[in-house]
CSV table of C-alpha atoms in Angstrom, one decimal:
chain,number,residue,atom,x,y,z
A,508,MET,CA,13.7,0.2,-12.7
A,509,ASN,CA,15.0,-1.2,-9.5
A,510,ALA,CA,13.5,1.5,-7.3
A,511,LYS,CA,10.4,0.7,-5.3
A,512,GLY,CA,8.7,3.8,-6.8
A,513,LYS,CA,9.2,7.4,-7.7
A,514,ILE,CA,8.5,10.2,-5.3
A,515,LEU,CA,8.5,14.0,-5.9
A,516,ILE,CA,9.2,16.1,-2.8
A,517,ALA,CA,8.3,19.8,-3.0
A,518,ASP,CA,9.3,22.0,-0.1
A,519,ASP,CA,11.2,25.3,0.2
A,520,GLU,CA,13.1,24.2,3.3
A,521,PRO,CA,16.3,22.5,2.2
A,522,ASP,CA,16.8,20.7,5.6
A,523,ILE,CA,13.4,19.1,5.5
A,524,VAL,CA,13.8,18.0,1.8
A,525,GLU,CA,17.2,16.5,2.7
A,526,ILE,CA,15.8,14.5,5.7
A,527,ILE,CA,12.9,13.1,3.6
A,528,ARG,CA,15.1,12.5,0.6
A,529,TYR,CA,17.8,10.7,2.6
A,530,ASN,CA,15.4,8.4,4.5
A,531,LEU,CA,13.3,7.5,1.4
A,532,THR,CA,16.3,6.9,-0.8
A,533,LYS,CA,17.7,4.6,1.9
A,534,GLU,CA,14.4,2.6,1.6
A,535,GLY,CA,14.9,2.2,-2.2
A,536,TYR,CA,12.7,4.9,-3.6
A,537,GLU,CA,13.7,7.2,-6.5
A,538,ILE,CA,13.5,10.8,-5.4
A,539,VAL,CA,12.9,14.0,-7.3
A,540,THR,CA,12.9,17.4,-5.5
A,541,ALA,CA,11.4,20.8,-6.1
A,542,THR,CA,11.8,24.1,-4.1
A,543,ASN,CA,8.6,26.0,-5.0
A,544,GLY,CA,5.2,25.5,-6.6
A,545,ASP,CA,6.1,26.3,-10.2
A,546,ASP,CA,9.1,24.0,-9.9
A,547,ALA,CA,6.9,21.2,-8.5
A,548,ILE,CA,4.5,21.4,-11.4
A,549,GLN,CA,7.3,21.3,-13.9
A,550,LYS,CA,9.1,18.4,-12.2
A,551,ALA,CA,5.9,16.4,-11.9
A,552,LYS,CA,5.2,16.7,-15.6
A,553,LEU,CA,8.8,15.7,-16.5
A,554,SER,CA,9.2,12.8,-14.0
A,555,GLN,CA,5.6,11.4,-13.7
A,556,PRO,CA,6.1,10.3,-10.0
A,557,ASP,CA,4.0,7.7,-8.4
A,558,LEU,CA,3.6,9.8,-5.2
A,559,ILE,CA,3.9,13.6,-4.6
A,560,ILE,CA,4.7,15.2,-1.2
A,561,LEU,CA,3.7,18.9,-1.3
A,562,ASP,CA,4.5,21.5,1.4
A,563,ILE,CA,1.4,23.7,1.8
A,564,MET,CA,3.4,26.9,2.5
A,565,MET,CA,5.6,27.2,-0.6
A,566,PRO,CA,6.5,30.3,-2.8
A,567,ARG,CA,5.3,30.6,-6.4
A,568,LYS,CA,2.1,28.7,-5.8
A,569,ASN,CA,1.4,27.0,-2.5
A,570,GLY,CA,0.7,23.3,-2.1
A,571,VAL,CA,-3.0,23.6,-2.4
A,572,GLU,CA,-2.7,25.5,-5.7
A,573,VAL,CA,-0.2,22.9,-7.1
A,574,CYS,CA,-2.6,20.1,-6.1
A,575,GLU,CA,-5.5,21.8,-7.9
A,576,ILE,CA,-3.5,22.3,-11.0
A,577,LEU,CA,-2.2,18.7,-11.1
A,578,ARG,CA,-5.6,17.1,-10.3
A,579,GLY,CA,-7.0,19.0,-13.3
A,580,GLN,CA,-4.7,17.1,-15.6
A,581,PRO,CA,-5.6,13.5,-16.7
A,582,ALA,CA,-2.0,12.3,-16.1
A,583,PHE,CA,-2.3,13.1,-12.3
A,584,LYS,CA,-5.9,12.0,-11.7
A,585,ASP,CA,-4.8,8.9,-9.8
A,586,THR,CA,-1.4,10.0,-8.5
A,587,VAL,CA,-1.1,9.9,-4.7
A,588,ILE,CA,-0.7,13.4,-3.4
A,589,VAL,CA,0.2,14.1,0.3
A,590,PHE,CA,0.5,17.4,2.0
A,591,LEU,CA,3.4,18.2,4.3
A,592,THR,CA,2.2,20.9,6.7
A,593,ALA,CA,3.1,22.6,10.0
A,594,LEU,CA,-0.4,24.1,10.1
A,595,SER,CA,-2.4,22.5,12.9
A,596,ASP,CA,-5.8,24.1,12.2
A,597,GLU,CA,-8.4,21.6,10.9
A,598,SER,CA,-9.6,23.9,8.1
A,599,SER,CA,-6.2,23.7,6.3
A,600,HIS,CA,-6.3,19.9,6.4
A,601,VAL,CA,-9.9,19.9,5.1
A,602,LYS,CA,-9.1,22.3,2.4
A,603,GLY,CA,-6.2,20.1,1.3
A,604,LEU,CA,-8.4,17.0,1.1
A,605,GLU,CA,-11.1,18.9,-0.8
A,606,THR,CA,-8.6,19.9,-3.5
A,607,GLY,CA,-7.9,16.2,-4.1
A,608,ALA,CA,-5.1,15.3,-1.7
A,609,ASP,CA,-5.1,11.8,-0.4
A,610,ASP,CA,-3.5,12.5,3.0
A,611,TYR,CA,-1.3,14.9,5.0
A,612,ILE,CA,1.8,14.5,7.1
A,613,SER,CA,2.5,17.0,9.9
A,614,LYS,CA,5.7,18.7,10.7
A,615,PRO,CA,8.1,18.2,12.4
A,616,VAL,CA,8.6,15.1,10.4
A,617,SER,CA,9.5,11.9,12.2
A,618,PRO,CA,11.6,9.8,9.7
A,619,LYS,CA,10.3,6.5,11.2
A,620,ILE,CA,6.7,7.5,10.9
A,621,LEU,CA,7.3,9.1,7.5
A,622,VAL,CA,8.8,5.9,6.1
A,623,SER,CA,6.1,3.8,7.6
A,624,ARG,CA,3.3,5.9,6.0
A,625,ILE,CA,5.0,6.0,2.6
A,626,HIS,CA,5.4,2.2,2.6
A,627,ALA,CA,1.6,1.9,3.4
A,628,MET,CA,0.7,4.3,0.6
A,629,PHE,CA,2.8,2.3,-1.9
A,630,ARG,CA,1.2,-1.0,-0.7
A,631,ARG,CA,-2.1,0.5,-1.7
A,632,ILE,CA,-0.8,1.8,-5.0
A,633,ASN,CA,0.5,-1.6,-5.9
A,634,LYS,CA,-2.5,-3.5,-4.6
A,635,GLU,CA,-4.3,-5.4,-7.4
A,636,PRO,CA,-8.0,-4.2,-7.6
A,637,GLU,CA,-10.9,-6.5,-7.3
A,638,GLU,CA,-12.2,-7.6,-10.7
A,639,LYS,CA,-15.9,-7.5,-9.9
A,640,VAL,CA,-17.8,-4.8,-11.7
A,641,ILE,CA,-20.6,-3.4,-9.5
A,642,LYS,CA,-23.8,-2.4,-11.2
A,643,ILE,CA,-26.7,-0.9,-9.1
A,644,ASP,CA,-29.5,0.8,-10.9
A,645,ASN,CA,-28.0,3.6,-13.0
A,646,LEU,CA,-24.5,3.4,-11.3
A,647,GLU,CA,-21.7,1.3,-12.6
A,648,ILE,CA,-18.3,0.9,-10.8
A,649,ASP,CA,-15.4,-0.8,-12.6
A,650,PRO,CA,-12.4,-1.4,-10.4
A,651,VAL,CA,-10.2,-2.7,-13.2
A,652,LYS,CA,-10.6,0.5,-15.3
A,653,PHE,CA,-10.9,2.6,-12.1
A,654,GLU,CA,-14.1,4.0,-13.7
A,655,ALA,CA,-17.5,5.1,-12.3
A,656,LYS,CA,-20.5,5.8,-14.5
A,657,VAL,CA,-23.9,7.3,-13.8
A,658,ASP,CA,-26.4,6.8,-16.7
A,659,SER,CA,-23.5,5.5,-18.8
A,660,LYS,CA,-21.6,8.8,-18.3
A,661,GLY,CA,-18.1,8.8,-16.8
A,662,VAL,CA,-17.6,10.5,-13.4
A,663,VAL,CA,-14.1,11.6,-12.5
A,664,LEU,CA,-13.2,10.5,-8.9
A,665,ALA,CA,-9.9,10.8,-7.1
A,666,LYS,CA,-8.3,7.5,-6.1
A,667,LYS,CA,-9.4,7.5,-2.5
A,668,GLU,CA,-12.9,8.6,-3.5
A,669,PHE,CA,-13.2,5.7,-5.9
A,670,GLU,CA,-11.8,3.2,-3.4
A,671,LEU,CA,-14.3,4.5,-0.7
A,672,LEU,CA,-17.2,4.3,-3.1
A,673,TYR,CA,-16.3,0.8,-4.2
A,674,LEU,CA,-16.0,-0.4,-0.6
A,675,LEU,CA,-19.4,0.9,0.4
A,676,ALA,CA,-21.1,-0.3,-2.8
A,677,SER,CA,-19.6,-3.8,-2.5
A,678,LYS,CA,-22.0,-4.5,0.3
A,679,PRO,CA,-25.2,-2.4,-0.1
A,680,GLY,CA,-27.1,-1.8,3.1
A,681,ARG,CA,-24.2,-2.8,5.4
A,682,VAL,CA,-23.0,-0.1,7.8
A,683,PHE,CA,-19.3,0.4,7.6
A,684,LEU,CA,-17.8,1.7,10.9
A,685,ARG,CA,-15.6,4.8,10.6
A,686,ASN,CA,-12.6,3.0,11.9
A,687,GLU,CA,-13.2,0.1,9.5
A,688,ILE,CA,-13.3,2.5,6.6
A,689,LEU,CA,-10.1,4.2,7.7
A,690,ASN,CA,-8.3,0.9,8.1
A,691,GLN,CA,-9.4,-0.5,4.7
A,692,ILE,CA,-8.9,2.7,2.7
A,693,TRP,CA,-6.1,4.4,4.4
A,694,GLY,CA,-4.4,1.6,6.3
A,695,ASN,CA,-3.8,0.7,9.9
A,696,ASP,CA,-0.5,2.5,10.1
A,697,VAL,CA,-1.6,5.8,8.5
A,698,ILE,CA,-3.0,8.5,10.7
A,699,VAL,CA,-5.6,10.8,9.2
A,700,GLY,CA,-7.8,13.5,10.6
A,701,ASP,CA,-11.3,12.9,11.9
A,702,ARG,CA,-12.8,14.9,9.0
A,703,THR,CA,-11.1,12.8,6.2
A,704,ILE,CA,-14.0,10.4,5.6
A,705,ASP,CA,-16.6,13.2,5.8
A,706,VAL,CA,-14.8,15.3,3.1
A,707,HIS,CA,-14.4,12.3,0.8
A,708,ILE,CA,-18.1,11.2,1.2
A,709,ARG,CA,-19.2,14.8,0.4
A,710,LYS,CA,-17.1,14.9,-2.7
A,711,ILE,CA,-18.5,11.5,-3.9
A,712,ARG,CA,-22.1,12.7,-3.4
A,713,GLN,CA,-21.4,15.9,-5.3
A,714,LYS,CA,-19.7,14.2,-8.2
A,715,LEU,CA,-22.1,11.4,-8.7
A,716,GLY,CA,-25.1,13.7,-8.3
A,717,ILE,CA,-27.1,10.9,-6.7
A,718,ASP,CA,-28.0,10.2,-3.1
A,719,CYS,CA,-26.5,6.8,-2.6
A,720,ILE,CA,-24.5,7.1,0.7
A,721,THR,CA,-26.3,7.3,4.0
A,722,THR,CA,-24.7,8.7,7.1
A,723,VAL,CA,-25.4,6.6,10.2
A,724,LYS,CA,-24.8,9.2,12.9
A,725,GLY,CA,-22.2,8.3,15.4
A,726,VAL,CA,-21.5,5.0,13.7
A,727,GLY,CA,-20.4,5.2,10.0
A,728,TYR,CA,-21.8,5.0,6.5
A,729,LYS,CA,-23.8,2.6,4.3
A,730,PHE,CA,-24.6,2.4,0.6
A,731,THR,CA,-28.3,2.7,-0.3
A,732,MET,CA,-30.1,3.3,-3.6
């Protein structure tokens, strides 16, 4: 396939879908569109996109519900999911991240910023993982298999959660600054909310069931076991 990658755009506003479709098609991406939540789930299953853009306020299941359903299926465990939202309140963005979304883009959409951020996301998708398997006490992190285990039992982590865990565990005891984490995991040209790291750290702690990430107040985070 000559396309750079396949993207599903789900939004009930035709004008917004067309703006995004036009600009991303021009950049060489293959585009699939959906107009509501049910349609988005069906199109995702049929097309198996590399990246999904979901409007939060959609009929027949909103973006958050669609994200929860897709994340619950193995085929979409590592698919990059981005929310498109006009909602400015922080709680909506946090809720989106907690359901497994990787990022969000605010409306009104700037085509230039949109294209830049999508390029950045695909650079991360296509980036070859480090081959070093990290083993610390009862925790094992395999970046080739994208697999984390505690006491030899697999732990399901979203893509960004895994990348964040691997980054911190790669240098135990070292404090990673918040800006450093944002740059390495989300990229310099991607803007995310202040709570993004906090939400992902909390989810990692919950899923692993072990206290291995320490918050250094006002500075950042470090891996300790």
